[in-house]
mmCIF file of C-alpha atoms and ligand atoms in Angstrom:
data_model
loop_
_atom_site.group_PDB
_atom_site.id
_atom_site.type_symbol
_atom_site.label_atom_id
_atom_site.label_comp_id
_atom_site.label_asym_id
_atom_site.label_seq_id
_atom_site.Cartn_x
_atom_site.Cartn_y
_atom_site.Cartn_z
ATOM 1 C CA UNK Q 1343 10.477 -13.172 5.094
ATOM 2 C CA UNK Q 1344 9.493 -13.374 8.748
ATOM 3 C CA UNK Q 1345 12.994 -13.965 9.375
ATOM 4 C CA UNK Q 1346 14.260 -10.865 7.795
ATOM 5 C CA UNK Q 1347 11.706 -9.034 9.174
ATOM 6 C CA UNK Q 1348 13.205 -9.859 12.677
ATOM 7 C CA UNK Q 1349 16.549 -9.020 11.638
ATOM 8 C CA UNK Q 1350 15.561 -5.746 10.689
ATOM 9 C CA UNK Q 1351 13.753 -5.260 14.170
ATOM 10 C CA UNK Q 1352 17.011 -6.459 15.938
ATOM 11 C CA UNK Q 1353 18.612 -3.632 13.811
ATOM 12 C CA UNK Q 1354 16.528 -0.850 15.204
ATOM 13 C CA UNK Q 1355 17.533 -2.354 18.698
ATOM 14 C CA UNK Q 1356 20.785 -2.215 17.879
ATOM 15 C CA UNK Q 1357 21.418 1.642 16.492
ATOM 16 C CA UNK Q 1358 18.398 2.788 19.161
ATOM 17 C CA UNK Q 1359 18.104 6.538 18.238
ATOM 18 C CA UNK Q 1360 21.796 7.284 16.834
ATOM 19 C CA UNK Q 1361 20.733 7.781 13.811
ATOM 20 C CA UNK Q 1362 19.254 10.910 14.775
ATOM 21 C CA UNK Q 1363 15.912 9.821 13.687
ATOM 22 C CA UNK Q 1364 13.715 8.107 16.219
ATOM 23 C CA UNK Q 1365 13.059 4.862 14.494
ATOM 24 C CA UNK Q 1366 10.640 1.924 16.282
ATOM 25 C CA UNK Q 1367 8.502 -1.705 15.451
ATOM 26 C CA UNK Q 1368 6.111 -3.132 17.444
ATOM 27 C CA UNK Q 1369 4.116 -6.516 17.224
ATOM 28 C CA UNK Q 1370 0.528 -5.738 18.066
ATOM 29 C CA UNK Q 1371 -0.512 -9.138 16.835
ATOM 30 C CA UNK Q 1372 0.366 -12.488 16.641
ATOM 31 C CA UNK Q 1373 -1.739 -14.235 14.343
ATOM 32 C CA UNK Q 1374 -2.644 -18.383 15.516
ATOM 33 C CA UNK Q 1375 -2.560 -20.736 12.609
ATOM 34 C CA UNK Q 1376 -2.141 -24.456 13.051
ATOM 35 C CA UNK Q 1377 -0.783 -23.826 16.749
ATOM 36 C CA UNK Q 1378 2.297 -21.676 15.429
ATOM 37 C CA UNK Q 1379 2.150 -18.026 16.068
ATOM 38 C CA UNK Q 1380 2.997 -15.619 13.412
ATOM 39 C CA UNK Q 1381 3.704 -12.073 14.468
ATOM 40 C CA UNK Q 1382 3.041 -8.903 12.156
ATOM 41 C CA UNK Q 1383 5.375 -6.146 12.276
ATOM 42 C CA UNK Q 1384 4.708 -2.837 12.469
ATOM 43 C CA UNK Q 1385 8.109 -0.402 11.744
ATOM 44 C CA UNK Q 1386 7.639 3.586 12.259
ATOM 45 C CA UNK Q 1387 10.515 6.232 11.134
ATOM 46 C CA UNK Q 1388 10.927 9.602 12.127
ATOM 47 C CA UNK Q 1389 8.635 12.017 13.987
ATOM 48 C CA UNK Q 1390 6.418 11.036 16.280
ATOM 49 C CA UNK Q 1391 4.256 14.462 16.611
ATOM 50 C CA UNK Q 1392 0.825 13.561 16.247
ATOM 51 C CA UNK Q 1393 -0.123 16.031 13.009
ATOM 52 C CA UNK Q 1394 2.836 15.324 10.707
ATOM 53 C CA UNK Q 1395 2.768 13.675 7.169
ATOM 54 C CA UNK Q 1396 2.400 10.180 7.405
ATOM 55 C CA UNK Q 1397 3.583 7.925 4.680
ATOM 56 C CA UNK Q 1398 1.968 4.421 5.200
ATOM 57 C CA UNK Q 1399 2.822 1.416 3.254
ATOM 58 C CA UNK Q 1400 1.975 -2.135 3.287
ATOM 59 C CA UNK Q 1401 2.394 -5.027 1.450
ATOM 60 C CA UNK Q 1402 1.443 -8.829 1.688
ATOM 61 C CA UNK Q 1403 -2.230 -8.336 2.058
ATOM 62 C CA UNK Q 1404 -2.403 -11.302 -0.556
ATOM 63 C CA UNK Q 1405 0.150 -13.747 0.436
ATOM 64 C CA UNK Q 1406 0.753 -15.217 -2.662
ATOM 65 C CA UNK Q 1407 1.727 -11.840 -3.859
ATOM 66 C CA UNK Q 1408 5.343 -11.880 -2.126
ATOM 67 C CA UNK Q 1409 6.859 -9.365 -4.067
ATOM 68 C CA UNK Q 1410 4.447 -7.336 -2.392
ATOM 69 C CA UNK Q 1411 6.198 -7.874 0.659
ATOM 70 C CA UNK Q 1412 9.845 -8.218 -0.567
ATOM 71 C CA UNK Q 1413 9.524 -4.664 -1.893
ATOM 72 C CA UNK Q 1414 8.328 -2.936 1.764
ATOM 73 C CA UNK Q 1415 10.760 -4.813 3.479
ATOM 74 C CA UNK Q 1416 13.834 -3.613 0.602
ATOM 75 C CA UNK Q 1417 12.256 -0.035 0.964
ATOM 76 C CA UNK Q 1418 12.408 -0.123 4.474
ATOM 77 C CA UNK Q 1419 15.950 -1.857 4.752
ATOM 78 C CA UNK Q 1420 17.232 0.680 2.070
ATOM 79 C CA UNK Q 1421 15.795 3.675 3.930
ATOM 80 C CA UNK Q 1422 17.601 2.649 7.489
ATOM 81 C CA UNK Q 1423 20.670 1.795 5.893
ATOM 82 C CA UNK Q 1424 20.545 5.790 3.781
ATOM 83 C CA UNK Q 1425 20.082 7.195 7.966
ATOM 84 C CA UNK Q 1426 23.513 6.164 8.594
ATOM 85 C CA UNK Q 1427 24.900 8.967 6.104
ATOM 86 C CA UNK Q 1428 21.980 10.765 4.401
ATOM 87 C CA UNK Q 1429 21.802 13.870 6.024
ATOM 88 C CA UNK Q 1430 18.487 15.259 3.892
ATOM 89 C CA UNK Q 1431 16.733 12.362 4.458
ATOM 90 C CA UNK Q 1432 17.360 12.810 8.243
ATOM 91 C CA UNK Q 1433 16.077 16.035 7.868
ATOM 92 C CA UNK Q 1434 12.466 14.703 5.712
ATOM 93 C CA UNK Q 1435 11.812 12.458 8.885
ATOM 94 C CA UNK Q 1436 12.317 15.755 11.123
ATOM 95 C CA UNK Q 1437 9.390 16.144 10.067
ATOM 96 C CA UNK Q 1438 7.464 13.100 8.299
ATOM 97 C CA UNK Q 1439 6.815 9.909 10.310
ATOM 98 C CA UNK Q 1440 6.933 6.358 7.580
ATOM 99 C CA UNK Q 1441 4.745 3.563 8.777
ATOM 100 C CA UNK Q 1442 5.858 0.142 7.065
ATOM 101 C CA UNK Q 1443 3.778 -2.926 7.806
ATOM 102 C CA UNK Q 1444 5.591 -4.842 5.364
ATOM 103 C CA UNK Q 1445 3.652 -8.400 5.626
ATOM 104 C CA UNK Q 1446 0.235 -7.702 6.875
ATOM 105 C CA UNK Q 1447 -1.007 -11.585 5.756
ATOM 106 C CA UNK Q 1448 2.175 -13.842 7.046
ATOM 107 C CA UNK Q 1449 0.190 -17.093 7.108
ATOM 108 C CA UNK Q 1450 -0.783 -16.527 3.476
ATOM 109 C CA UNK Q 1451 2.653 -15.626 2.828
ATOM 110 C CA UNK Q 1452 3.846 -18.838 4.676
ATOM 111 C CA UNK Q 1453 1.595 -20.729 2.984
ATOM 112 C CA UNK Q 1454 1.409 -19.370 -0.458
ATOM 113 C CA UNK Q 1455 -1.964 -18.782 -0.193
ATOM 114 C CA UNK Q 1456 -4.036 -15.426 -1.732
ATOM 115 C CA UNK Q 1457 -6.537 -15.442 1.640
ATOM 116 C CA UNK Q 1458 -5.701 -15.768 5.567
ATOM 117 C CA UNK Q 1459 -5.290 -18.656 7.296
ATOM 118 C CA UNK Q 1460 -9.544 -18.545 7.546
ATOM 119 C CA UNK Q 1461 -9.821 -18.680 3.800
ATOM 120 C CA UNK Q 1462 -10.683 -14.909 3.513
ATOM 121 C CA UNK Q 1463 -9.540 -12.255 0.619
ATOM 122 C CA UNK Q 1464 -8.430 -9.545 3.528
ATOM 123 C CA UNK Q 1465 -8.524 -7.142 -0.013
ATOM 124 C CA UNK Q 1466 -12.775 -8.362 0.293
ATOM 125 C CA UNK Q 1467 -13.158 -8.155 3.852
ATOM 126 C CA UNK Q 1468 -14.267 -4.436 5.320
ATOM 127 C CA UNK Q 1469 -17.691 -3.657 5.775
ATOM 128 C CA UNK Q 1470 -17.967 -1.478 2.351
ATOM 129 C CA UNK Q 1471 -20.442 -2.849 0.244
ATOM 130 C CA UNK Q 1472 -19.794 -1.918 -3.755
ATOM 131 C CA UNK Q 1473 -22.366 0.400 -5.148
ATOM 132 C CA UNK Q 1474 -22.277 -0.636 -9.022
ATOM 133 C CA UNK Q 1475 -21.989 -3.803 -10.155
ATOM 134 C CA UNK Q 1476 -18.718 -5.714 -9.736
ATOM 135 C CA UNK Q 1477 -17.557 -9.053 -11.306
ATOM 136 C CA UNK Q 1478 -18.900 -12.839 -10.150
ATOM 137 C CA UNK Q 1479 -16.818 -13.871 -7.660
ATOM 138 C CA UNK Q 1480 -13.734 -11.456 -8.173
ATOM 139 C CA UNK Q 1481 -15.566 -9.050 -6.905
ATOM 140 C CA UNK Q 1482 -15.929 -11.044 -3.826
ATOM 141 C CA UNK Q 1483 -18.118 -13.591 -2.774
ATOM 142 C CA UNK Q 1484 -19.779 -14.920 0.307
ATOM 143 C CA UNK Q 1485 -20.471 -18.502 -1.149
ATOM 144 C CA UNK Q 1486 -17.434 -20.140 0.180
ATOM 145 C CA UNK Q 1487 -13.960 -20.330 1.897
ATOM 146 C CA UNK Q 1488 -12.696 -23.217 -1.025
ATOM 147 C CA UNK Q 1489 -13.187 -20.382 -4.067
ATOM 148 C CA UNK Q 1490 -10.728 -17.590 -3.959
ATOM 149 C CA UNK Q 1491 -12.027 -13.961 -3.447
ATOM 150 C CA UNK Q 1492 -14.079 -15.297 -0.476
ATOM 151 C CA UNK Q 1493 -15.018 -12.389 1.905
ATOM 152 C CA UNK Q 1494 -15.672 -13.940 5.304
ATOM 153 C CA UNK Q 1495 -18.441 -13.697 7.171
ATOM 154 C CA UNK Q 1496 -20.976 -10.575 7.256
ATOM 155 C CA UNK Q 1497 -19.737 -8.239 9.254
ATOM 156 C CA UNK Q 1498 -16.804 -10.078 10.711
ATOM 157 C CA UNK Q 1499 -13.212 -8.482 10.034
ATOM 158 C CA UNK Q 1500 -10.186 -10.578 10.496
ATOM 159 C CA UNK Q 1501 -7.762 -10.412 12.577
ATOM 160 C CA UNK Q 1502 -5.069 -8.881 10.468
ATOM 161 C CA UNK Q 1503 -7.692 -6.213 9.196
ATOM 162 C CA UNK Q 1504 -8.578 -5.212 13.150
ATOM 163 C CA UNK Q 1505 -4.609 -4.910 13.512
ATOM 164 C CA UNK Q 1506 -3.962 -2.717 9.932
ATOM 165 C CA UNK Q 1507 -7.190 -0.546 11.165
ATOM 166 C CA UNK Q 1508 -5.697 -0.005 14.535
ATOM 167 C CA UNK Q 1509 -2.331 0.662 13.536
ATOM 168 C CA UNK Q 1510 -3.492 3.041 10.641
ATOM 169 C CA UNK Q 1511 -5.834 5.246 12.571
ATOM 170 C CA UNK Q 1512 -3.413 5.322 15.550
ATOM 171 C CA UNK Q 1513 -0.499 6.397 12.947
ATOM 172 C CA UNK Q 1514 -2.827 9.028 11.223
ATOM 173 C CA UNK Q 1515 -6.138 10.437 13.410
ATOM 174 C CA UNK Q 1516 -4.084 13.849 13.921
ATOM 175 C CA UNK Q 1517 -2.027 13.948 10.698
ATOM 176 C CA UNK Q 1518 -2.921 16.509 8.689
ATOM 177 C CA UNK Q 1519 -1.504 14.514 5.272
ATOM 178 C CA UNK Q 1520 -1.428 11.063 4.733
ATOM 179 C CA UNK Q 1521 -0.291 9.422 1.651
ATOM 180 C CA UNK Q 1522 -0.633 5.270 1.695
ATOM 181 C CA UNK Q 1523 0.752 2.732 -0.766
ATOM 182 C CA UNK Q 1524 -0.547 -0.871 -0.602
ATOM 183 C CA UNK Q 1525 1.154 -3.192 -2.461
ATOM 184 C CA UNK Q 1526 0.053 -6.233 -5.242
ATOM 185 C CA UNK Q 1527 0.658 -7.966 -8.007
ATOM 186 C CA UNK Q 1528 -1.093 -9.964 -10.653
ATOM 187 C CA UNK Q 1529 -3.070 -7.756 -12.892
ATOM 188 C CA UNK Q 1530 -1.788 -6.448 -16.045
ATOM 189 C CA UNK Q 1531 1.339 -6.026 -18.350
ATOM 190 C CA UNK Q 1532 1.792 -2.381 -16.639
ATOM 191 C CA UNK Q 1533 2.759 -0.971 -13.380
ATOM 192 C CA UNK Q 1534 -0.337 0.806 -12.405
ATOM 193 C CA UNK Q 1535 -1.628 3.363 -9.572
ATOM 194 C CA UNK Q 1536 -4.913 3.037 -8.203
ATOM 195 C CA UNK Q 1537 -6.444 5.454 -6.547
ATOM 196 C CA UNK Q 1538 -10.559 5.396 -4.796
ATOM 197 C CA UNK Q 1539 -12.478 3.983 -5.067
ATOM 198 C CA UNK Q 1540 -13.299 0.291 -5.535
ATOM 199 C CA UNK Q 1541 -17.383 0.351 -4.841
ATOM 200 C CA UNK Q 1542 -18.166 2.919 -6.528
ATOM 201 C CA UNK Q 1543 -17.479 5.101 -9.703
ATOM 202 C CA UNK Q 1544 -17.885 8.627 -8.084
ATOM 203 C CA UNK Q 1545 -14.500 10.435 -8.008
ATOM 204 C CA UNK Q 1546 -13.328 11.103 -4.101
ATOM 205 C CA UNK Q 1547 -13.135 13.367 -2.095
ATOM 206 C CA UNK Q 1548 -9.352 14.005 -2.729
ATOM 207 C CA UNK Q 1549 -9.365 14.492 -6.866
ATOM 208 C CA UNK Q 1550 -7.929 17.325 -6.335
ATOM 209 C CA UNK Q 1551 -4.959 17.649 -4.264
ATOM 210 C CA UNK Q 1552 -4.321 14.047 -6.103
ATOM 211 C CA UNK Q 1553 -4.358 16.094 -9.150
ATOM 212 C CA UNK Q 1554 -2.176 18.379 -7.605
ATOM 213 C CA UNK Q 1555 0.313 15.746 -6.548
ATOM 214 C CA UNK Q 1556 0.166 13.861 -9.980
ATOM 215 C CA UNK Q 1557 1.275 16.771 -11.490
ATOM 216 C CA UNK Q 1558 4.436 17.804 -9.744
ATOM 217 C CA UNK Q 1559 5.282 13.840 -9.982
ATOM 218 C CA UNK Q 1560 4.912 13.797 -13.843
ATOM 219 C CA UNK Q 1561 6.623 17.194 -14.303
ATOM 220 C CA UNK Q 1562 9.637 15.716 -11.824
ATOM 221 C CA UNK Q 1563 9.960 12.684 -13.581
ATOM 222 C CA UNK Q 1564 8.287 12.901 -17.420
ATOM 223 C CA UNK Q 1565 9.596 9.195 -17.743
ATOM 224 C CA UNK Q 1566 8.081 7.452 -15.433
ATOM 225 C CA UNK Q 1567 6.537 3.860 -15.402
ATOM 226 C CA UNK Q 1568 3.264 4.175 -14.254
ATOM 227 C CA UNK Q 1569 -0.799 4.246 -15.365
ATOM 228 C CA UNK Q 1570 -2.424 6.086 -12.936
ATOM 229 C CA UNK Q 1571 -6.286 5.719 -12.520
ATOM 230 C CA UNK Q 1572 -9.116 5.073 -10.443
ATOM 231 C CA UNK Q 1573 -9.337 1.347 -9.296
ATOM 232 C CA UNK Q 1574 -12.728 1.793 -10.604
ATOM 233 C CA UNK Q 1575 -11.779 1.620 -14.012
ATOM 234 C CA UNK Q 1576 -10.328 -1.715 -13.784
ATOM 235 C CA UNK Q 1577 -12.768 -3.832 -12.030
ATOM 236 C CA UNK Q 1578 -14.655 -2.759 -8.657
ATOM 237 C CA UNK Q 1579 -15.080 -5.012 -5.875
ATOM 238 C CA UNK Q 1580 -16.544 -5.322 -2.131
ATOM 239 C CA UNK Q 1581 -14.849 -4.941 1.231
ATOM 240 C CA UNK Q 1582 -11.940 -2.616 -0.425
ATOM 241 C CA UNK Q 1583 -9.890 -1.996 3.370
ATOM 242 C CA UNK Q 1584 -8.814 1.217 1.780
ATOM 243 C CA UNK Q 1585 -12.208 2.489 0.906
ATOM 244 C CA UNK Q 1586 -13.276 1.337 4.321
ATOM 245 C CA UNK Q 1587 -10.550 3.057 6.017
ATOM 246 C CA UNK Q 1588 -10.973 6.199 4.135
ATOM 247 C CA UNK Q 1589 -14.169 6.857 5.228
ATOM 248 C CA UNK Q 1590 -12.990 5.763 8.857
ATOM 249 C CA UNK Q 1591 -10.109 8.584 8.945
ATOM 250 C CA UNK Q 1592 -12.506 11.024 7.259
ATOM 251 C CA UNK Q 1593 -15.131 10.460 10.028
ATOM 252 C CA UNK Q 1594 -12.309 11.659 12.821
ATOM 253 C CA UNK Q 1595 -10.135 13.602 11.119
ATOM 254 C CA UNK Q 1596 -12.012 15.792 8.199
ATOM 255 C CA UNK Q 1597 -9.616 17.971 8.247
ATOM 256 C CA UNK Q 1598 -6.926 15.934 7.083
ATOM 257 C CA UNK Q 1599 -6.097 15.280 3.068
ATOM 258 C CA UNK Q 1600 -5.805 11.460 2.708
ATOM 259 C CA UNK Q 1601 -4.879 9.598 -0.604
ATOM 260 C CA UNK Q 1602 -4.685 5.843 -0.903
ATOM 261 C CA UNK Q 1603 -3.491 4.345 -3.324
ATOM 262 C CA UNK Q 1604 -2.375 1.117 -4.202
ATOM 263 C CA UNK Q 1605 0.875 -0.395 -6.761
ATOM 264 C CA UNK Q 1606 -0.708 -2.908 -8.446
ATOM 265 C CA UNK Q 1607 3.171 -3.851 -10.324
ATOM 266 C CA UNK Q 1608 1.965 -5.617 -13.663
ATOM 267 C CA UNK Q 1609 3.163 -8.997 -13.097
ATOM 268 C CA UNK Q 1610 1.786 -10.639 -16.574
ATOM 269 C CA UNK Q 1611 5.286 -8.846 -18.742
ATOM 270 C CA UNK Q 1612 7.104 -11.193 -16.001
ATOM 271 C CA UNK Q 1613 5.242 -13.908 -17.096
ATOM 272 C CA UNK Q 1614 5.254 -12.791 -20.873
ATOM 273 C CA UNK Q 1615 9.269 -12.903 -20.147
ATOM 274 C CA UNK Q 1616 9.380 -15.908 -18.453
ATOM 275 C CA UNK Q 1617 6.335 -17.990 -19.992
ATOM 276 C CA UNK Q 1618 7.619 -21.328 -17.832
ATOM 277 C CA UNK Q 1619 6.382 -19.524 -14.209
ATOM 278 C CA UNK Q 1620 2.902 -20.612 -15.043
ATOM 279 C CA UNK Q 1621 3.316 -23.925 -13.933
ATOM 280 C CA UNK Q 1622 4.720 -21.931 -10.460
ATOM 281 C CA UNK Q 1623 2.408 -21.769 -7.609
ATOM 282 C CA UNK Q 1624 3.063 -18.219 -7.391
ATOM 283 C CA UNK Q 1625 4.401 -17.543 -10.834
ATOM 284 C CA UNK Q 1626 1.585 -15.514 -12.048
ATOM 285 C CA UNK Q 1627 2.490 -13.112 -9.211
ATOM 286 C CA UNK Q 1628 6.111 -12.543 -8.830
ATOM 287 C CA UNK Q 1629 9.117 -11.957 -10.331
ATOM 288 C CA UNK Q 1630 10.487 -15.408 -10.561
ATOM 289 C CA UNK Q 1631 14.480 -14.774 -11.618
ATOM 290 C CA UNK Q 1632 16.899 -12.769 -9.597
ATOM 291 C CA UNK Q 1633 17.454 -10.472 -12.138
ATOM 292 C CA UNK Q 1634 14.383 -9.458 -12.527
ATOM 293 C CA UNK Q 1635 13.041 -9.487 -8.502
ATOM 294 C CA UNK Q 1636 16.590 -6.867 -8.079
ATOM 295 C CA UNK Q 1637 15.088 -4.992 -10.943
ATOM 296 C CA UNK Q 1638 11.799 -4.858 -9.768
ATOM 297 C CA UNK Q 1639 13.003 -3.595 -6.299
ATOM 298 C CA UNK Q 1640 15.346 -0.524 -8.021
ATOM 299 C CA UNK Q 1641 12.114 0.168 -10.251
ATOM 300 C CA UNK Q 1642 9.842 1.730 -7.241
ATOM 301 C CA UNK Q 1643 12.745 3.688 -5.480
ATOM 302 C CA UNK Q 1644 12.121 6.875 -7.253
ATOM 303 C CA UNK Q 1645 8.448 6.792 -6.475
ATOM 304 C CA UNK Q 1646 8.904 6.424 -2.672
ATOM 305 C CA UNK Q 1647 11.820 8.752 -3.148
ATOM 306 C CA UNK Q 1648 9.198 11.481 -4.656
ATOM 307 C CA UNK Q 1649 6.768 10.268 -1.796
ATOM 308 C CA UNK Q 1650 8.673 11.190 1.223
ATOM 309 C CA UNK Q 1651 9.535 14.283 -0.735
ATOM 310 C CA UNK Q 1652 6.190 15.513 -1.650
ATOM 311 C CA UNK Q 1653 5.359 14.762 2.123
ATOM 312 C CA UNK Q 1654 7.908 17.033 3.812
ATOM 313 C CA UNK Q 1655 5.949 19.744 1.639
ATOM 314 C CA UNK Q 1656 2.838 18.894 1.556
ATOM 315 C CA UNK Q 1657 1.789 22.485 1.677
ATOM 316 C CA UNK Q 1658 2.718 23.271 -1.308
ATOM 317 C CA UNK Q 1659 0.084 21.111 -2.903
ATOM 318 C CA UNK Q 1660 -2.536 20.365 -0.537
ATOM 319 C CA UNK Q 1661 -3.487 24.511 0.319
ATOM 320 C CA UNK Q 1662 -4.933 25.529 -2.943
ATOM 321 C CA UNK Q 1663 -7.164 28.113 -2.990
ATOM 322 C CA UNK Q 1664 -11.093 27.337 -3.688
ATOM 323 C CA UNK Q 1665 -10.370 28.670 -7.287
ATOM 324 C CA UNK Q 1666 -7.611 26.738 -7.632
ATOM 325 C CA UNK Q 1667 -9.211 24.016 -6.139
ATOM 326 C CA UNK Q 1668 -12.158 23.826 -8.687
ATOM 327 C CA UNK Q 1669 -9.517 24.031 -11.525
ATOM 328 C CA UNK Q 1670 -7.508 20.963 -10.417
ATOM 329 C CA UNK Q 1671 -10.856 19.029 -10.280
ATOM 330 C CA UNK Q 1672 -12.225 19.753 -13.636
ATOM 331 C CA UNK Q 1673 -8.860 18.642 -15.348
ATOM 332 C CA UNK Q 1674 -9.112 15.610 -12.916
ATOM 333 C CA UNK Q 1675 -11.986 14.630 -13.942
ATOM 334 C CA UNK Q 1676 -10.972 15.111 -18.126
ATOM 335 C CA UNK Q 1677 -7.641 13.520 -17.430
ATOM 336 C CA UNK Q 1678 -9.291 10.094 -15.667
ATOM 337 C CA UNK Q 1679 -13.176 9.963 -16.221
HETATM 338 ZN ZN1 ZN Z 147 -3.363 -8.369 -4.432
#
C-alpha cells in the first residue's frame, strides 16, 4: 500500500496543476518502528480558500482493516484519473477542497496488526472519556498493550493521532462545512453509517442538518446500501478521535456545521460468503477474493459521488430556518432514537 501511495504522489508531481484543479500531498510524519520509517500521506484536491467545504476521509486507523485503506486510496486514484476529462467535477473542486489520508496507521497496516506499532487502539486513544457505560475491554482498556482495544497511556496521544489532529484542524478551522468519512471494517453483516457520538447517548449538535443531508441522499438514491445510525446504538467506547475532534473544531470554529461519520462496511456477509477466511489473519476484516475486494471498491462510489455533491451545495441544506430547524430535529430524533 505504501508503495502505491507513492506512486500516486509521484502522479501529482507529474500533472502539477494541469488538471486545472490544484491538487497536493504532503508527509507531515514519519512514523519510527523497528528503525524503519514509515511516512503517512496526506493528499488535498481542489480549493485551497480557507472557508470552503471540506470533504475529509481516512482510512487505516486499524491496520488490520486494509480494505479500509484500499478503498481511500481507489477513491482517490479514481477521482485524479476523472480530472483528466471530467469537466463538472473540475468545477465541484472550484469550490470544495478533498482531504484523503488514506493510511493513517501504516505500521499496523505493515504489520497486520489492529493497534500502532506501541500496542494502542488509535480508534481508543483521544482524551474523551465515555459517559455511559461501554463494553469490558472493547470499549477500551488501560490494563495492557498484549489485549486488543488497549488505549495507551492517560493522556498521551500517539503519534499518528497528533498528525490526523493537525492535519484535520489545519484542513477545516475556517471551513464553514465539513463532512468526514473514516473508514473500518469488522462489525456486522451490513454496510453501516455512524454518526456521534461514541461516549455518550445524547444526539449532537448536528441532528439536524444530518437530517437534512440524509434526506436528499435517500430521496437521490431510494436503493441504497446503507444503515445509518448513531455509533451509540451499536456499542460506545472511550477515546472516539472523532468525538474528540468534534468538540476540538467546535471550540474554534462554532460557526461551522461538522458531521463525522464513519463506514463501518459489514465485513461478516464476506465471511458468511467465504467461511474459509477465518483461519486468515485478517479474514474477519476484508474482502479476501478479487471479486469481491473490486466489488467492494465500485459499492462506495455513489456515496462519495453524492458527498462531493452535497458539498458544492451545502447551502441548500445546512441554512434552514429556526422553524425548519426544529422540524428536522424532531423527525431525527423519531427516525434514530
Ligand atoms: Zn476499525
Amino acid at each position: 500500500m505504501i508503495q502505491q501511495l507513492e506512486k500516486l504522489a509521484k502522479k501529482i508531481d507529474q500533472v502539477g496543476d494541469s488538471l486545472g484543479v490544484k491538487l497536493c500531498y504532503e508527509i507531515p510524519i514519519e512514523i519510527i518502528y523497528q528503525r524503519k520509517k514509515y511516512p503517512i500521506f496526506v493528499y488535498s484536491i481542489g480549493t485551497q480558500k480557507p472557508s470552503a467545504p471540506v470533504l475529509f476521509i481516512t482510512g487505516g486507523i486499524h491496520g488490520l482493516e486494509k480494505i479500509g485503506a484500499q478503498l481511500a486510496w481507489s477513491f482517490l486514484k479514481t477521482t485524479i484519473d476523472k480530472l483528466n476529462w471530467d469537466q463538472s467535477l473540475r468545477f465541484i473542486f472550484k469550490n470544495i477542497r478533498l482531504v484523503v489520508i488514506p493510511l493513517v496507521n501504516p505500521v499496523g497496516y505493515s504489520y497486520q496488526m489492529r493497534s500502532n506499532g506501541n500496542g494502542v487502539d488509535l480508534m481508543r486513544n483521544s482524551p474523551i472519556v465515555a459517559r455511559d457505560k461501554v463494553p469490558f475491554l472493547l470499549g477500551g482498556h488501560a490494563f495492557s498493550k498484549k489485549l486488543p482495544w488497549y488505549q495507551g497511556r492517560e493522556n498521551q496521544m500517539e503519534m499518528e493521532n497528533l498528525a490526523l489532529k493537525e492535519i484535520f484542524l489545519k484542513e477545516t478551522k475556517k471551513s464553514n462545512c465539513v463532512i468526514s468519512l473514516d473508514f473500518h471494517s469488522g462489525f456486522g453483516m451490513k454496510d453501516r453509517i455512524w454518526f456521534p457520538f461514541s461516549y455518550k447517548k445524547e444526539p449532537f449538535d448536528h441532528l439536524p442538518e444530518l437530517y437534512s443531508l440524509i434526506s436528499l441522499f435517500e430521496s437521490s438514491h431510494p436503493y441504497h446500501v446503507y444503515q445509518i445510525e448513531p455509533q451509540s446504538k451499536s456499542y460506545m467506547i472511550n477515546g472516539d478521535m472523532w468525538d474528540f475532534l468534534f468538540i476540538k473544531l467546535k471550540e474554534i470554529n462554532a460557526a461551522s456545521v461538522y458531521l463525522p461519520l464513519t463506514l463501518e462496511m459489514g465485513s461478516w456477509a464476506w465471511v458468511k460468503k467465504n467461511p474459509l477466511q477465518l483461519l486468515m489473519r485478517d479474514g474477519v476484516f476484508n474482502p479476501i477474493k478479487e471479486h469481491r475486494l473490486k466489488r467492494t471498491y465500485r459499492r462506495h462510489h455513489l456515496l462519495f459521488d453524492f458527498f462531493l455533491k452535497s458539498l458544492q451545495s451545502y447551502e441548500h441544506w445546512t441554512k434552514q430556518s429556526l422553524i425548519l430547524r426544529e422540524k428536522s430535529k424532531r423527525l431525527a430524533l423519531e427516525k434514530w432514537y
